[in-house]
């Protein structure tokens, strides 16, 4: 398997622009997670999906952030409008639920390094 | 509320030394999972181990070993005979069943192994 695929790997944009980050999870995985990593705040869970349904979006910092999972093989994280403080590495991860009440490890993508000028 | 504390921000050792990375967690749930992940300088996060709350057996995998103690809410990670390639940031993480498996990561411990 190719692993979790994220695009783009690097994104530089100007404040106020819309940014869309993309993720393709590992085939067959039913959980998908979006994380943000910064020096100040560490690794934060933004939102996660189970079977394409958002389960917990309490980590989404503001209404400027939105995430969708239209099907089992694709998810997007959108920031509109972007701000310099959104600069971070954004990771997507997927996991296979092993049954009711059982959580397996997460497989992470390579991340998207976002810089907002 | 769930919480993971990795009190050691940075650790520096000389190659071949043993090193233990501490992880203390807080949870009110009886069913939960603990994880360790490694983030090498290249940036990707790599899974190392998973433990569920009902399995307190310690585990050894090569030079890596893990000590899970529910009595002290700790899940410590030891690297024996460290190598330069072990240099990375190591994260401990917790997922509670009642939290819908929302995963909380500790702040990470940066390990430097010098030749």
mmCIF file of C-alpha atoms in Angstrom:
data_model
loop_
_atom_site.group_PDB
_atom_site.id
_atom_site.type_symbol
_atom_site.label_atom_id
_atom_site.label_comp_id
_atom_site.label_asym_id
_atom_site.label_seq_id
_atom_site.Cartn_x
_atom_site.Cartn_y
_atom_site.Cartn_z
ATOM 1 C CA UNK A 1 0.000 0.000 0.000
ATOM 2 C CA UNK A 2 1.170 3.549 -0.718
ATOM 3 C CA UNK A 3 0.367 4.750 2.771
ATOM 4 C CA UNK A 4 -1.481 7.942 3.578
ATOM 5 C CA UNK A 5 -1.029 10.485 0.814
ATOM 6 C CA UNK A 6 -1.150 14.207 1.405
ATOM 7 C CA UNK A 7 -0.954 17.072 -1.036
ATOM 8 C CA UNK A 8 0.546 19.493 -1.430
ATOM 9 C CA UNK A 9 3.684 18.795 0.603
ATOM 10 C CA UNK A 10 4.445 22.485 0.863
ATOM 11 C CA UNK A 11 2.163 25.465 0.480
ATOM 12 C CA UNK A 12 3.062 29.116 0.683
ATOM 13 C CA UNK A 13 0.250 31.588 0.452
ATOM 14 C CA UNK A 14 -0.627 35.110 1.394
ATOM 15 C CA UNK A 15 -2.868 36.142 4.212
ATOM 16 C CA UNK A 16 -6.495 36.142 3.194
ATOM 17 C CA UNK A 17 -6.173 33.438 0.585
ATOM 18 C CA UNK A 18 -8.050 30.165 0.677
ATOM 19 C CA UNK A 19 -5.988 27.066 1.309
ATOM 20 C CA UNK A 20 -7.087 23.495 0.661
ATOM 21 C CA UNK A 21 -5.145 20.533 1.979
ATOM 22 C CA UNK A 22 -5.875 17.073 0.654
ATOM 23 C CA UNK A 23 -5.596 13.593 2.075
ATOM 24 C CA UNK A 24 -6.037 10.093 0.739
ATOM 25 C CA UNK A 25 -6.190 7.545 3.562
ATOM 26 C CA UNK A 26 -5.019 3.973 3.384
ATOM 27 C CA UNK A 27 -7.577 1.880 1.560
ATOM 28 C CA UNK A 28 -9.931 0.114 3.930
ATOM 29 C CA UNK A 29 -9.252 2.363 6.903
ATOM 30 C CA UNK A 30 -12.433 3.709 8.468
ATOM 31 C CA UNK A 31 -10.993 6.439 10.687
ATOM 32 C CA UNK A 32 -9.392 9.617 9.379
ATOM 33 C CA UNK A 33 -7.746 12.256 11.542
ATOM 34 C CA UNK A 34 -6.468 15.777 10.838
ATOM 35 C CA UNK A 35 -3.744 17.170 13.103
ATOM 36 C CA UNK A 36 -1.816 20.425 13.259
ATOM 37 C CA UNK A 37 1.721 20.614 14.620
ATOM 38 C CA UNK A 38 3.379 23.824 15.781
ATOM 39 C CA UNK A 39 6.290 24.527 18.066
ATOM 40 C CA UNK A 40 4.084 26.381 20.512
ATOM 41 C CA UNK A 41 1.131 24.006 20.708
ATOM 42 C CA UNK A 42 2.603 20.678 19.733
ATOM 43 C CA UNK A 43 0.460 18.114 17.964
ATOM 44 C CA UNK A 44 -3.230 18.976 18.125
ATOM 45 C CA UNK A 45 -6.158 16.930 16.870
ATOM 46 C CA UNK A 46 -8.376 19.149 14.753
ATOM 47 C CA UNK A 47 -11.104 16.766 13.641
ATOM 48 C CA UNK A 48 -11.665 13.115 12.973
ATOM 49 C CA UNK A 49 -14.053 11.057 10.877
ATOM 50 C CA UNK A 50 -15.392 7.552 11.196
ATOM 51 C CA UNK A 51 -16.861 6.028 8.049
ATOM 52 C CA UNK A 52 -16.795 9.485 6.408
ATOM 53 C CA UNK A 53 -18.836 11.064 9.204
ATOM 54 C CA UNK A 54 -17.252 13.788 11.361
ATOM 55 C CA UNK A 55 -17.207 12.525 14.940
ATOM 56 C CA UNK A 56 -15.373 15.234 16.836
ATOM 57 C CA UNK A 57 -14.468 18.654 15.488
ATOM 58 C CA UNK A 58 -13.875 20.291 18.847
ATOM 59 C CA UNK A 59 -10.256 20.891 17.920
ATOM 60 C CA UNK A 60 -11.047 23.030 14.897
ATOM 61 C CA UNK A 61 -9.765 26.412 15.983
ATOM 62 C CA UNK A 62 -12.201 28.720 14.230
ATOM 63 C CA UNK A 63 -14.937 28.894 11.663
ATOM 64 C CA UNK A 64 -12.252 29.656 9.128
ATOM 65 C CA UNK A 65 -11.383 25.964 9.258
ATOM 66 C CA UNK A 66 -13.582 23.326 7.673
ATOM 67 C CA UNK A 67 -13.074 19.682 6.783
ATOM 68 C CA UNK A 68 -14.953 17.295 4.567
ATOM 69 C CA UNK A 69 -14.800 13.647 3.682
ATOM 70 C CA UNK A 70 -17.010 13.107 0.647
ATOM 71 C CA UNK A 71 -15.991 9.469 0.317
ATOM 72 C CA UNK A 72 -13.840 6.828 1.959
ATOM 73 C CA UNK A 73 -10.772 7.675 -0.094
ATOM 74 C CA UNK A 74 -10.580 11.451 0.123
ATOM 75 C CA UNK A 75 -10.684 14.247 2.659
ATOM 76 C CA UNK A 76 -9.986 17.967 2.561
ATOM 77 C CA UNK A 77 -9.103 20.552 5.167
ATOM 78 C CA UNK A 78 -9.860 24.089 4.073
ATOM 79 C CA UNK A 79 -8.806 27.364 5.633
ATOM 80 C CA UNK A 80 -10.598 30.462 4.427
ATOM 81 C CA UNK A 81 -9.337 33.114 4.868
ATOM 82 C CA UNK A 82 -5.869 32.048 5.940
ATOM 83 C CA UNK A 83 -3.847 33.973 8.516
ATOM 84 C CA UNK A 84 -0.131 33.940 9.403
ATOM 85 C CA UNK A 85 -0.882 32.128 12.681
ATOM 86 C CA UNK A 86 -2.203 29.199 10.665
ATOM 87 C CA UNK A 87 1.365 28.444 9.580
ATOM 88 C CA UNK A 88 2.082 24.905 10.725
ATOM 89 C CA UNK A 89 2.547 21.345 9.547
ATOM 90 C CA UNK A 90 -0.793 19.651 8.961
ATOM 91 C CA UNK A 91 -0.892 15.885 9.219
ATOM 92 C CA UNK A 92 -3.543 13.502 8.060
ATOM 93 C CA UNK A 93 -3.694 10.036 9.603
ATOM 94 C CA UNK A 94 -5.878 7.000 9.089
ATOM 95 C CA UNK A 95 -6.664 3.987 11.204
ATOM 96 C CA UNK A 96 -8.534 0.740 10.972
ATOM 97 C CA UNK A 97 -11.119 0.090 13.633
ATOM 98 C CA UNK A 98 -10.672 -3.496 14.761
ATOM 99 C CA UNK A 99 -14.190 -3.863 15.988
ATOM 100 C CA UNK A 100 -16.537 -2.175 18.392
ATOM 101 C CA UNK A 101 -14.552 -0.377 21.006
ATOM 102 C CA UNK A 102 -11.155 -1.252 19.652
ATOM 103 C CA UNK A 103 -8.785 1.317 18.205
ATOM 104 C CA UNK A 104 -5.698 0.425 16.245
ATOM 105 C CA UNK A 105 -2.663 2.578 15.608
ATOM 106 C CA UNK A 106 -2.791 5.551 13.291
ATOM 107 C CA UNK A 107 -0.762 5.757 10.116
ATOM 108 C CA UNK A 108 0.369 9.269 9.349
ATOM 109 C CA UNK A 109 0.914 10.983 6.050
ATOM 110 C CA UNK A 110 4.084 12.995 5.376
ATOM 111 C CA UNK A 111 2.358 16.248 6.283
ATOM 112 C CA UNK A 112 1.757 19.540 4.510
ATOM 113 C CA UNK A 113 3.941 22.424 5.584
ATOM 114 C CA UNK A 114 1.807 25.556 5.318
ATOM 115 C CA UNK A 115 3.295 29.016 5.406
ATOM 116 C CA UNK A 116 0.963 31.994 5.396
ATOM 117 C CA UNK A 117 2.738 35.278 4.714
ATOM 118 C CA UNK B 1 -10.569 14.975 30.915
ATOM 119 C CA UNK B 2 -7.752 13.116 29.261
ATOM 120 C CA UNK B 3 -4.240 14.418 29.525
ATOM 121 C CA UNK B 4 -0.764 13.201 28.655
ATOM 122 C CA UNK B 5 2.346 14.607 30.308
ATOM 123 C CA UNK B 6 5.849 14.115 29.013
ATOM 124 C CA UNK B 7 7.848 16.077 31.516
ATOM 125 C CA UNK B 8 11.181 15.624 29.771
ATOM 126 C CA UNK B 9 11.446 18.205 27.018
ATOM 127 C CA UNK B 10 14.886 17.160 25.799
ATOM 128 C CA UNK B 11 17.263 14.368 26.678
ATOM 129 C CA UNK B 12 20.818 14.059 25.475
ATOM 130 C CA UNK B 13 22.779 10.805 25.792
ATOM 131 C CA UNK B 14 25.908 9.289 24.370
ATOM 132 C CA UNK B 15 25.611 6.343 22.048
ATOM 133 C CA UNK B 16 25.221 2.980 23.802
ATOM 134 C CA UNK B 17 23.683 4.519 26.892
ATOM 135 C CA UNK B 18 20.242 3.376 28.027
ATOM 136 C CA UNK B 19 17.554 6.044 28.166
ATOM 137 C CA UNK B 20 14.017 6.110 29.544
ATOM 138 C CA UNK B 21 11.340 8.455 28.295
ATOM 139 C CA UNK B 22 8.574 9.132 30.779
ATOM 140 C CA UNK B 23 4.873 9.360 30.063
ATOM 141 C CA UNK B 24 2.163 10.017 32.636
ATOM 142 C CA UNK B 25 -1.473 10.096 31.668
ATOM 143 C CA UNK B 26 -4.792 11.087 33.181
ATOM 144 C CA UNK B 27 -8.093 9.495 32.351
ATOM 145 C CA UNK B 28 -11.369 8.654 34.024
ATOM 146 C CA UNK B 29 -12.175 5.962 31.537
ATOM 147 C CA UNK B 30 -11.603 2.286 32.274
ATOM 148 C CA UNK B 31 -11.077 1.475 28.620
ATOM 149 C CA UNK B 32 -8.346 3.375 26.877
ATOM 150 C CA UNK B 33 -5.359 2.977 24.609
ATOM 151 C CA UNK B 34 -1.832 4.264 24.975
ATOM 152 C CA UNK B 35 0.584 4.745 22.098
ATOM 153 C CA UNK B 36 4.139 5.769 21.420
ATOM 154 C CA UNK B 37 5.113 7.412 18.146
ATOM 155 C CA UNK B 38 8.501 8.456 16.830
ATOM 156 C CA UNK B 39 9.095 11.571 14.736
ATOM 157 C CA UNK B 40 12.588 11.521 13.192
ATOM 158 C CA UNK B 41 14.155 14.661 11.710
ATOM 159 C CA UNK B 42 12.511 13.884 8.377
ATOM 160 C CA UNK B 43 9.191 14.786 9.977
ATOM 161 C CA UNK B 44 6.918 11.805 9.524
ATOM 162 C CA UNK B 45 5.278 10.157 12.533
ATOM 163 C CA UNK B 46 5.938 6.464 12.957
ATOM 164 C CA UNK B 47 3.915 4.158 15.172
ATOM 165 C CA UNK B 48 5.924 2.211 17.757
ATOM 166 C CA UNK B 49 3.495 0.510 20.121
ATOM 167 C CA UNK B 50 -0.106 0.324 21.309
ATOM 168 C CA UNK B 51 -1.304 -0.830 24.701
ATOM 169 C CA UNK B 52 -4.873 -1.179 25.901
ATOM 170 C CA UNK B 53 -5.872 -0.533 29.477
ATOM 171 C CA UNK B 54 -6.499 -4.190 30.222
ATOM 172 C CA UNK B 55 -3.052 -5.354 29.274
ATOM 173 C CA UNK B 56 -0.365 -4.349 31.727
ATOM 174 C CA UNK B 57 2.232 -6.731 30.419
ATOM 175 C CA UNK B 58 5.487 -5.067 29.650
ATOM 176 C CA UNK B 59 6.740 -5.424 26.112
ATOM 177 C CA UNK B 60 10.145 -5.710 24.559
ATOM 178 C CA UNK B 61 10.926 -5.235 20.901
ATOM 179 C CA UNK B 62 14.598 -5.395 20.146
ATOM 180 C CA UNK B 63 16.264 -2.497 21.939
ATOM 181 C CA UNK B 64 12.901 -0.963 22.820
ATOM 182 C CA UNK B 65 10.873 -1.801 25.904
ATOM 183 C CA UNK B 66 7.777 -0.371 27.486
ATOM 184 C CA UNK B 67 6.659 -0.376 31.109
ATOM 185 C CA UNK B 68 2.924 0.152 31.643
ATOM 186 C CA UNK B 69 1.831 0.695 35.236
ATOM 187 C CA UNK B 70 -1.800 1.581 35.871
ATOM 188 C CA UNK B 71 -1.106 2.169 39.556
ATOM 189 C CA UNK B 72 1.017 5.189 38.686
ATOM 190 C CA UNK B 73 -0.709 6.008 35.373
ATOM 191 C CA UNK B 74 2.575 5.718 33.568
ATOM 192 C CA UNK B 75 3.668 4.232 30.278
ATOM 193 C CA UNK B 76 7.426 4.657 30.071
ATOM 194 C CA UNK B 77 9.625 3.837 27.117
ATOM 195 C CA UNK B 78 13.207 2.615 27.407
ATOM 196 C CA UNK B 79 15.782 2.420 24.656
ATOM 197 C CA UNK B 80 18.660 0.124 25.471
ATOM 198 C CA UNK B 81 22.085 0.741 23.965
ATOM 199 C CA UNK B 82 20.933 3.868 22.172
ATOM 200 C CA UNK B 83 22.124 4.634 18.673
ATOM 201 C CA UNK B 84 22.441 7.860 16.715
ATOM 202 C CA UNK B 85 19.501 6.764 14.562
ATOM 203 C CA UNK B 86 17.313 6.876 17.660
ATOM 204 C CA UNK B 87 17.582 10.665 17.655
ATOM 205 C CA UNK B 88 14.032 11.907 17.206
ATOM 206 C CA UNK B 89 11.058 13.359 19.003
ATOM 207 C CA UNK B 90 9.008 10.718 20.784
ATOM 208 C CA UNK B 91 5.330 11.216 21.496
ATOM 209 C CA UNK B 92 3.121 9.417 23.960
ATOM 210 C CA UNK B 93 -0.617 9.461 23.165
ATOM 211 C CA UNK B 94 -3.890 8.474 24.813
ATOM 212 C CA UNK B 95 -7.287 7.570 23.375
ATOM 213 C CA UNK B 96 -10.297 7.014 25.601
ATOM 214 C CA UNK B 97 -13.202 4.851 24.559
ATOM 215 C CA UNK B 98 -15.778 7.218 26.036
ATOM 216 C CA UNK B 99 -14.129 10.046 24.156
ATOM 217 C CA UNK B 100 -14.907 8.286 20.921
ATOM 218 C CA UNK B 101 -11.226 7.537 20.568
ATOM 219 C CA UNK B 102 -10.217 11.140 20.283
ATOM 220 C CA UNK B 103 -6.425 10.994 20.528
ATOM 221 C CA UNK B 104 -4.445 13.351 22.730
ATOM 222 C CA UNK B 105 -0.698 13.588 22.273
ATOM 223 C CA UNK B 106 1.855 14.618 24.845
ATOM 224 C CA UNK B 107 4.217 17.475 24.118
ATOM 225 C CA UNK B 108 6.936 15.092 23.049
ATOM 226 C CA UNK B 109 10.466 14.390 24.255
ATOM 227 C CA UNK B 110 13.330 15.283 21.941
ATOM 228 C CA UNK B 111 16.098 12.699 22.211
ATOM 229 C CA UNK B 112 19.617 13.486 21.048
ATOM 230 C CA UNK B 113 21.991 10.558 20.796
ATOM 231 C CA UNK B 114 25.571 11.646 20.277
ATOM 232 C CA UNK B 115 28.203 9.429 18.712
#
